[in-house]
Every structure is written in C-alpha cells, then in structure tokens.
C-alpha cells in the first residue's frame, strides 16, 4: 500500500530545497543594487565598470532561470505547484532584469547627455532619493532571502509585513520624486525629465517584485504544509 504521507514529505523536501536554492536571487539582487548605488554616487565616472558588473549578474540570473524552469517542468516538483513555482522563478529573475535595465539607463544618460547647471542640481536631488530606494530594496531583499529559507509560517508572515511596510515607504519616496520633477519641469529638458521619471518607476517596481515574491512563497508553503 502506498504511504501518501511519506510521499508528501518527499515532495515537501524537494520543493523546500528549491526555494532555498532560489535564495541566490535576492543575494544577487542585493549585489546589483549596491552597484547601482555606486553608479548613482559616482556618475559619470566609473559607471561603465559598474554597469558591466550588473550585466554579468543579470546574465548569470538568466542561466539560473533556464535551469530552475527545466527542473520544475521535468517532473521533479509537484505538478499542482508548477504554475506558482514558475511564476516565482520569473519574479526572482525579473529583479535582476530590472536592475540591469536601470544600470543601462544610468549609463546611457550620463555618457551621452550634457546637463545644464539647473539640471545637475535636479539630477543630484533625484539620484539621492534613488539611493534611498535602493537601500530600501536591499533591506527588502534580505527579508526575501530569509523567507526563502524559512520553515516557520509565523516568521514568514512577519517578514511579509516588513516588506509591505518598506514598499509603502518607497511609494512615498517615488511620489515625492515625481512631484519634484513636475514642479521643476521648466528647468530641465524632456530627456532629463523622462530619465528621472523612468528610473523612479523602475526602482519602485523592484519593491513591488519583492512583495509579489513574498506572497508567492507564502502561497507555496501553505500548499506544501497543509
């Protein structure tokens, strides 16, 4: 007679092991965020060097994405959770993709555009706020890393709440940046305006991804432990 409880324990071990290995992503996201901060602080000097580091991290993430997807779809993981796990892998990789998009935007703008004195002041204010968002993103990714290695659902709930609180703080920072750019729109070209608003939205999306990831992990863990 088949021992279904025994089989379920094997599945739980396999799925939990996968979640633990996915915790490489938030660590890589933290590294990418740190390099984005270096770019924002040092632009335009050395930004090409940091851009290349972020590019290599994103490239490694794409390779991991392929391998993890193959593992999930090859039958090693419970088919009932396949959709959620594939969504989780996509969200984890998306963080690295967004970091690389951001690094390319910072690199492209600072290398190719010459700013007026007013634009320099506006950019420095906005970049200072972007650094705050990235520091918040690093903190949020630490909680994501913790959740991916967590076995206690109550601790996971606490980490989720922390991520939600950080995301709300970042929303306020983002809104303040956008308000600032609109109030000073007559002092800058459309290129600068678009650059700053694009970065504001893209960096805010990083925190949204962290929140989505925490929700997916919690859903998966509820399914395998119920």
PDB file of N, CA and C in Angstrom, residues 80-150:
ATOM      1  N   UNK A  80       0.992  20.217  -9.088  1.00  0.00           N
ATOM      2  CA  UNK A  80      -0.021  21.148  -8.595  1.00  0.00           C
ATOM      3  C   UNK A  80       0.561  22.512  -8.247  1.00  0.00           C
ATOM      4  N   UNK A  81       1.873  22.556  -8.011  1.00  0.00           N
ATOM      5  CA  UNK A  81       2.529  23.813  -7.649  1.00  0.00           C
ATOM      6  C   UNK A  81       3.367  24.388  -8.788  1.00  0.00           C
ATOM      7  N   UNK A  82       3.347  23.719  -9.926  1.00  0.00           N
ATOM      8  CA  UNK A  82       4.222  24.115 -11.032  1.00  0.00           C
ATOM      9  C   UNK A  82       4.009  25.569 -11.444  1.00  0.00           C
ATOM     10  N   UNK A  83       2.735  25.981 -11.578  1.00  0.00           N
ATOM     11  CA  UNK A  83       2.451  27.346 -12.014  1.00  0.00           C
ATOM     12  C   UNK A  83       2.990  28.384 -11.061  1.00  0.00           C
ATOM     13  N   UNK A  84       2.764  28.182  -9.754  1.00  0.00           N
ATOM     14  CA  UNK A  84       3.255  29.137  -8.756  1.00  0.00           C
ATOM     15  C   UNK A  84       4.774  29.178  -8.716  1.00  0.00           C
ATOM     16  N   UNK A  85       5.402  28.009  -8.860  1.00  0.00           N
ATOM     17  CA  UNK A  85       6.861  27.971  -8.817  1.00  0.00           C
ATOM     18  C   UNK A  85       7.471  28.647 -10.047  1.00  0.00           C
ATOM     19  N   UNK A  86       6.862  28.455 -11.209  1.00  0.00           N
ATOM     20  CA  UNK A  86       7.365  29.122 -12.412  1.00  0.00           C
ATOM     21  C   UNK A  86       7.183  30.634 -12.309  1.00  0.00           C
ATOM     22  N   UNK A  87       6.055  31.055 -11.745  1.00  0.00           N
ATOM     23  CA  UNK A  87       5.834  32.491 -11.516  1.00  0.00           C
ATOM     24  C   UNK A  87       6.874  33.047 -10.550  1.00  0.00           C
ATOM     25  N   UNK A  88       7.196  32.264  -9.523  1.00  0.00           N
ATOM     26  CA  UNK A  88       8.190  32.691  -8.537  1.00  0.00           C
ATOM     27  C   UNK A  88       9.561  32.850  -9.176  1.00  0.00           C
ATOM     28  N   UNK A  89       9.960  31.882  -9.984  1.00  0.00           N
ATOM     29  CA  UNK A  89      11.256  31.958 -10.667  1.00  0.00           C
ATOM     30  C   UNK A  89      11.311  33.189 -11.561  1.00  0.00           C
ATOM     31  N   UNK A  90      10.212  33.439 -12.281  1.00  0.00           N
ATOM     32  CA  UNK A  90      10.157  34.606 -13.173  1.00  0.00           C
ATOM     33  C   UNK A  90      10.291  35.904 -12.396  1.00  0.00           C
ATOM     34  N   UNK A  91       9.605  36.002 -11.256  1.00  0.00           N
ATOM     35  CA  UNK A  91       9.675  37.217 -10.436  1.00  0.00           C
ATOM     36  C   UNK A  91      11.081  37.424  -9.878  1.00  0.00           C
ATOM     37  N   UNK A  92      11.717  36.346  -9.457  1.00  0.00           N
ATOM     38  CA  UNK A  92      13.082  36.450  -8.917  1.00  0.00           C
ATOM     39  C   UNK A  92      14.049  36.945  -9.989  1.00  0.00           C
ATOM     40  N   UNK A  93      13.936  36.367 -11.182  1.00  0.00           N
ATOM     41  CA  UNK A  93      14.812  36.781 -12.279  1.00  0.00           C
ATOM     42  C   UNK A  93      14.494  38.197 -12.734  1.00  0.00           C
ATOM     43  N   UNK A  94      13.225  38.589 -12.604  1.00  0.00           N
ATOM     44  CA  UNK A  94      12.800  39.924 -13.038  1.00  0.00           C
ATOM     45  C   UNK A  94      13.515  41.023 -12.255  1.00  0.00           C
ATOM     46  N   UNK A  95      13.828  40.759 -11.001  1.00  0.00           N
ATOM     47  CA  UNK A  95      14.553  41.746 -10.195  1.00  0.00           C
ATOM     48  C   UNK A  95      15.909  42.053 -10.831  1.00  0.00           C
ATOM     49  N   UNK A  96      16.611  41.008 -11.273  1.00  0.00           N
ATOM     50  CA  UNK A  96      17.922  41.205 -11.901  1.00  0.00           C
ATOM     51  C   UNK A  96      17.779  41.903 -13.251  1.00  0.00           C
ATOM     52  N   UNK A  97      16.707  41.572 -13.979  1.00  0.00           N
ATOM     53  CA  UNK A  97      16.458  42.237 -15.261  1.00  0.00           C
ATOM     54  C   UNK A  97      16.213  43.732 -15.058  1.00  0.00           C
ATOM     55  N   UNK A  98      15.417  44.072 -14.043  1.00  0.00           N
ATOM     56  CA  UNK A  98      15.120  45.488 -13.779  1.00  0.00           C
ATOM     57  C   UNK A  98      16.381  46.236 -13.326  1.00  0.00           C
ATOM     58  N   UNK A  99      17.215  45.578 -12.551  1.00  0.00           N
ATOM     59  CA  UNK A  99      18.474  46.211 -12.131  1.00  0.00           C
ATOM     60  C   UNK A  99      19.345  46.501 -13.349  1.00  0.00           C
ATOM     61  N   UNK A 100      19.390  45.564 -14.286  1.00  0.00           N
ATOM     62  CA  UNK A 100      20.211  45.782 -15.476  1.00  0.00           C
ATOM     63  C   UNK A 100      19.624  46.870 -16.356  1.00  0.00           C
ATOM     64  N   UNK A 101      18.295  46.898 -16.501  1.00  0.00           N
ATOM     65  CA  UNK A 101      17.645  47.986 -17.234  1.00  0.00           C
ATOM     66  C   UNK A 101      18.029  49.335 -16.621  1.00  0.00           C
ATOM     67  N   UNK A 102      17.986  49.402 -15.295  1.00  0.00           N
ATOM     68  CA  UNK A 102      18.315  50.641 -14.591  1.00  0.00           C
ATOM     69  C   UNK A 102      19.769  51.042 -14.819  1.00  0.00           C
ATOM     70  N   UNK A 103      20.664  50.077 -14.743  1.00  0.00           N
ATOM     71  CA  UNK A 103      22.086  50.392 -14.937  1.00  0.00           C
ATOM     72  C   UNK A 103      22.353  50.889 -16.348  1.00  0.00           C
ATOM     73  N   UNK A 104      21.689  50.299 -17.328  1.00  0.00           N
ATOM     74  CA  UNK A 104      21.870  50.765 -18.710  1.00  0.00           C
ATOM     75  C   UNK A 104      21.336  52.184 -18.887  1.00  0.00           C
ATOM     76  N   UNK A 105      20.211  52.476 -18.244  1.00  0.00           N
ATOM     77  CA  UNK A 105      19.627  53.812 -18.347  1.00  0.00           C
ATOM     78  C   UNK A 105      20.546  54.857 -17.711  1.00  0.00           C
ATOM     79  N   UNK A 106      21.089  54.543 -16.544  1.00  0.00           N
ATOM     80  CA  UNK A 106      22.012  55.474 -15.869  1.00  0.00           C
ATOM     81  C   UNK A 106      23.261  55.668 -16.725  1.00  0.00           C
ATOM     82  N   UNK A 107      23.781  54.570 -17.236  1.00  0.00           N
ATOM     83  CA  UNK A 107      24.994  54.614 -18.047  1.00  0.00           C
ATOM     84  C   UNK A 107      24.764  55.415 -19.330  1.00  0.00           C
ATOM     85  N   UNK A 108      23.673  55.114 -20.020  1.00  0.00           N
ATOM     86  CA  UNK A 108      23.374  55.775 -21.300  1.00  0.00           C
ATOM     87  C   UNK A 108      23.198  57.284 -21.116  1.00  0.00           C
ATOM     88  N   UNK A 109      22.452  57.664 -20.093  1.00  0.00           N
ATOM     89  CA  UNK A 109      22.170  59.086 -19.871  1.00  0.00           C
ATOM     90  C   UNK A 109      23.445  59.859 -19.526  1.00  0.00           C
ATOM     91  N   UNK A 110      24.225  59.340 -18.591  1.00  0.00           N
ATOM     92  CA  UNK A 110      25.384  60.084 -18.111  1.00  0.00           C
ATOM     93  C   UNK A 110      26.525  60.137 -19.112  1.00  0.00           C
ATOM     94  N   UNK A 111      26.585  59.199 -20.008  1.00  0.00           N
ATOM     95  CA  UNK A 111      27.642  59.198 -21.022  1.00  0.00           C
ATOM     96  C   UNK A 111      27.286  60.098 -22.200  1.00  0.00           C
ATOM     97  N   UNK A 112      25.995  60.147 -22.539  1.00  0.00           N
ATOM     98  CA  UNK A 112      25.586  60.799 -23.793  1.00  0.00           C
ATOM     99  C   UNK A 112      24.948  62.171 -23.633  1.00  0.00           C
ATOM    100  N   UNK A 113      24.587  62.572 -22.418  1.00  0.00           N
ATOM    101  CA  UNK A 113      23.863  63.834 -22.277  1.00  0.00           C
ATOM    102  C   UNK A 113      24.650  64.830 -21.434  1.00  0.00           C
ATOM    103  N   UNK A 114      24.767  66.047 -21.916  1.00  0.00           N
ATOM    104  CA  UNK A 114      25.445  67.121 -21.182  1.00  0.00           C
ATOM    105  C   UNK A 114      24.387  68.006 -20.521  1.00  0.00           C
ATOM    106  N   UNK A 115      24.469  68.132 -19.209  1.00  0.00           N
ATOM    107  CA  UNK A 115      23.443  68.843 -18.444  1.00  0.00           C
ATOM    108  C   UNK A 115      23.784  70.306 -18.209  1.00  0.00           C
ATOM    109  N   UNK A 116      22.737  71.106 -18.062  1.00  0.00           N
ATOM    110  CA  UNK A 116      22.886  72.494 -17.632  1.00  0.00           C
ATOM    111  C   UNK A 116      23.092  72.508 -16.118  1.00  0.00           C
ATOM    112  N   UNK A 117      23.548  73.626 -15.533  1.00  0.00           N
ATOM    113  CA  UNK A 117      23.701  73.690 -14.071  1.00  0.00           C
ATOM    114  C   UNK A 117      22.405  73.369 -13.319  1.00  0.00           C
ATOM    115  N   UNK A 118      21.270  73.869 -13.795  1.00  0.00           N
ATOM    116  CA  UNK A 118      19.985  73.570 -13.144  1.00  0.00           C
ATOM    117  C   UNK A 118      19.685  72.077 -13.197  1.00  0.00           C
ATOM    118  N   UNK A 119      19.971  71.476 -14.328  1.00  0.00           N
ATOM    119  CA  UNK A 119      19.704  70.038 -14.482  1.00  0.00           C
ATOM    120  C   UNK A 119      20.587  69.204 -13.567  1.00  0.00           C
ATOM    121  N   UNK A 120      21.814  69.655 -13.358  1.00  0.00           N
ATOM    122  CA  UNK A 120      22.711  68.942 -12.446  1.00  0.00           C
ATOM    123  C   UNK A 120      22.130  68.927 -11.031  1.00  0.00           C
ATOM    124  N   UNK A 121      21.623  70.066 -10.584  1.00  0.00           N
ATOM    125  CA  UNK A 121      21.028  70.162  -9.245  1.00  0.00           C
ATOM    126  C   UNK A 121      19.816  69.234  -9.124  1.00  0.00           C
ATOM    127  N   UNK A 122      18.975  69.240 -10.134  1.00  0.00           N
ATOM    128  CA  UNK A 122      17.774  68.400 -10.123  1.00  0.00           C
ATOM    129  C   UNK A 122      18.151  66.922 -10.133  1.00  0.00           C
ATOM    130  N   UNK A 123      19.110  66.578 -10.980  1.00  0.00           N
ATOM    131  CA  UNK A 123      19.536  65.187 -11.066  1.00  0.00           C
ATOM    132  C   UNK A 123      20.125  64.703  -9.736  1.00  0.00           C
ATOM    133  N   UNK A 124      20.947  65.526  -9.110  1.00  0.00           N
ATOM    134  CA  UNK A 124      21.574  65.121  -7.852  1.00  0.00           C
ATOM    135  C   UNK A 124      20.533  64.907  -6.753  1.00  0.00           C
ATOM    136  N   UNK A 125      19.488  65.747  -6.746  1.00  0.00           N
ATOM    137  CA  UNK A 125      18.421  65.557  -5.766  1.00  0.00           C
ATOM    138  C   UNK A 125      17.713  64.220  -6.018  1.00  0.00           C
ATOM    139  N   UNK A 126      17.360  63.981  -7.285  1.00  0.00           N
ATOM    140  CA  UNK A 126      16.647  62.751  -7.626  1.00  0.00           C
ATOM    141  C   UNK A 126      17.512  61.517  -7.379  1.00  0.00           C
ATOM    142  N   UNK A 127      18.782  61.591  -7.755  1.00  0.00           N
ATOM    143  CA  UNK A 127      19.676  60.458  -7.547  1.00  0.00           C
ATOM    144  C   UNK A 127      19.827  60.133  -6.060  1.00  0.00           C
ATOM    145  N   UNK A 128      19.830  61.170  -5.219  1.00  0.00           N
ATOM    146  CA  UNK A 128      19.894  60.934  -3.780  1.00  0.00           C
ATOM    147  C   UNK A 128      18.682  60.157  -3.296  1.00  0.00           C
ATOM    148  N   UNK A 129      17.515  60.455  -3.853  1.00  0.00           N
ATOM    149  CA  UNK A 129      16.299  59.720  -3.495  1.00  0.00           C
ATOM    150  C   UNK A 129      16.337  58.301  -4.056  1.00  0.00           C
ATOM    151  N   UNK A 130      16.893  58.140  -5.249  1.00  0.00           N
ATOM    152  CA  UNK A 130      17.016  56.794  -5.826  1.00  0.00           C
ATOM    153  C   UNK A 130      17.906  55.909  -4.950  1.00  0.00           C
ATOM    154  N   UNK A 131      18.933  56.490  -4.394  1.00  0.00           N
ATOM    155  CA  UNK A 131      19.813  55.735  -3.496  1.00  0.00           C
ATOM    156  C   UNK A 131      19.029  55.246  -2.273  1.00  0.00           C
ATOM    157  N   UNK A 132      18.148  56.090  -1.745  1.00  0.00           N
ATOM    158  CA  UNK A 132      17.306  55.682  -0.618  1.00  0.00           C
ATOM    159  C   UNK A 132      16.412  54.509  -1.002  1.00  0.00           C
ATOM    160  N   UNK A 133      15.861  54.551  -2.213  1.00  0.00           N
ATOM    161  CA  UNK A 133      15.016  53.452  -2.684  1.00  0.00           C
ATOM    162  C   UNK A 133      15.828  52.163  -2.796  1.00  0.00           C
ATOM    163  N   UNK A 134      17.031  52.263  -3.326  1.00  0.00           N
ATOM    164  CA  UNK A 134      17.867  51.072  -3.488  1.00  0.00           C
ATOM    165  C   UNK A 134      18.315  50.504  -2.145  1.00  0.00           C
ATOM    166  N   UNK A 135      18.576  51.374  -1.175  1.00  0.00           N
ATOM    167  CA  UNK A 135      18.907  50.880   0.167  1.00  0.00           C
ATOM    168  C   UNK A 135      17.700  50.143   0.754  1.00  0.00           C
ATOM    169  N   UNK A 136      16.505  50.687   0.513  1.00  0.00           N
ATOM    170  CA  UNK A 136      15.283  50.020   0.968  1.00  0.00           C
ATOM    171  C   UNK A 136      15.097  48.692   0.240  1.00  0.00           C
ATOM    172  N   UNK A 137      15.445  48.674  -1.037  1.00  0.00           N
ATOM    173  CA  UNK A 137      15.344  47.439  -1.817  1.00  0.00           C
ATOM    174  C   UNK A 137      16.280  46.371  -1.265  1.00  0.00           C
ATOM    175  N   UNK A 138      17.473  46.757  -0.898  1.00  0.00           N
ATOM    176  CA  UNK A 138      18.411  45.804  -0.304  1.00  0.00           C
ATOM    177  C   UNK A 138      17.852  45.222   0.993  1.00  0.00           C
ATOM    178  N   UNK A 139      17.247  46.080   1.793  1.00  0.00           N
ATOM    179  CA  UNK A 139      16.641  45.617   3.048  1.00  0.00           C
ATOM    180  C   UNK A 139      15.491  44.649   2.756  1.00  0.00           C
ATOM    181  N   UNK A 140      14.673  44.997   1.783  1.00  0.00           N
ATOM    182  CA  UNK A 140      13.556  44.137   1.409  1.00  0.00           C
ATOM    183  C   UNK A 140      14.042  42.794   0.875  1.00  0.00           C
ATOM    184  N   UNK A 141      15.104  42.808   0.086  1.00  0.00           N
ATOM    185  CA  UNK A 141      15.663  41.568  -0.451  1.00  0.00           C
ATOM    186  C   UNK A 141      16.246  40.681   0.650  1.00  0.00           C
ATOM    187  N   UNK A 142      16.737  41.278   1.712  1.00  0.00           N
ATOM    188  CA  UNK A 142      17.193  40.498   2.867  1.00  0.00           C
ATOM    189  C   UNK A 142      16.028  39.707   3.458  1.00  0.00           C
ATOM    190  N   UNK A 143      14.861  40.346   3.534  1.00  0.00           N
ATOM    191  CA  UNK A 143      13.672  39.650   4.034  1.00  0.00           C
ATOM    192  C   UNK A 143      13.232  38.551   3.060  1.00  0.00           C
ATOM    193  N   UNK A 144      13.337  38.819   1.761  1.00  0.00           N
ATOM    194  CA  UNK A 144      13.015  37.791   0.761  1.00  0.00           C
ATOM    195  C   UNK A 144      13.934  36.588   0.937  1.00  0.00           C
ATOM    196  N   UNK A 145      15.210  36.855   1.124  1.00  0.00           N
ATOM    197  CA  UNK A 145      16.180  35.777   1.344  1.00  0.00           C
ATOM    198  C   UNK A 145      15.812  34.969   2.582  1.00  0.00           C
ATOM    199  N   UNK A 146      15.399  35.659   3.626  1.00  0.00           N
ATOM    200  CA  UNK A 146      15.004  34.990   4.859  1.00  0.00           C
ATOM    201  C   UNK A 146      13.774  34.110   4.644  1.00  0.00           C
ATOM    202  N   UNK A 147      12.778  34.643   3.919  1.00  0.00           N
ATOM    203  CA  UNK A 147      11.553  33.879   3.677  1.00  0.00           C
ATOM    204  C   UNK A 147      11.841  32.610   2.884  1.00  0.00           C
ATOM    205  N   UNK A 148      12.715  32.710   1.883  1.00  0.00           N
ATOM    206  CA  UNK A 148      13.031  31.549   1.058  1.00  0.00           C
ATOM    207  C   UNK A 148      13.719  30.438   1.850  1.00  0.00           C
ATOM    208  N   UNK A 149      14.318  30.777   2.968  1.00  0.00           N
ATOM    209  CA  UNK A 149      14.998  29.781   3.805  1.00  0.00           C
ATOM    210  C   UNK A 149      14.237  29.495   5.087  1.00  0.00           C
ATOM    211  N   UNK A 150      13.027  30.053   5.200  1.00  0.00           N
ATOM    212  CA  UNK A 150      12.259  29.952   6.445  1.00  0.00           C
ATOM    213  C   UNK A 150      11.346  28.723   6.425  1.00  0.00           C
TER     214      UNK A 150
END
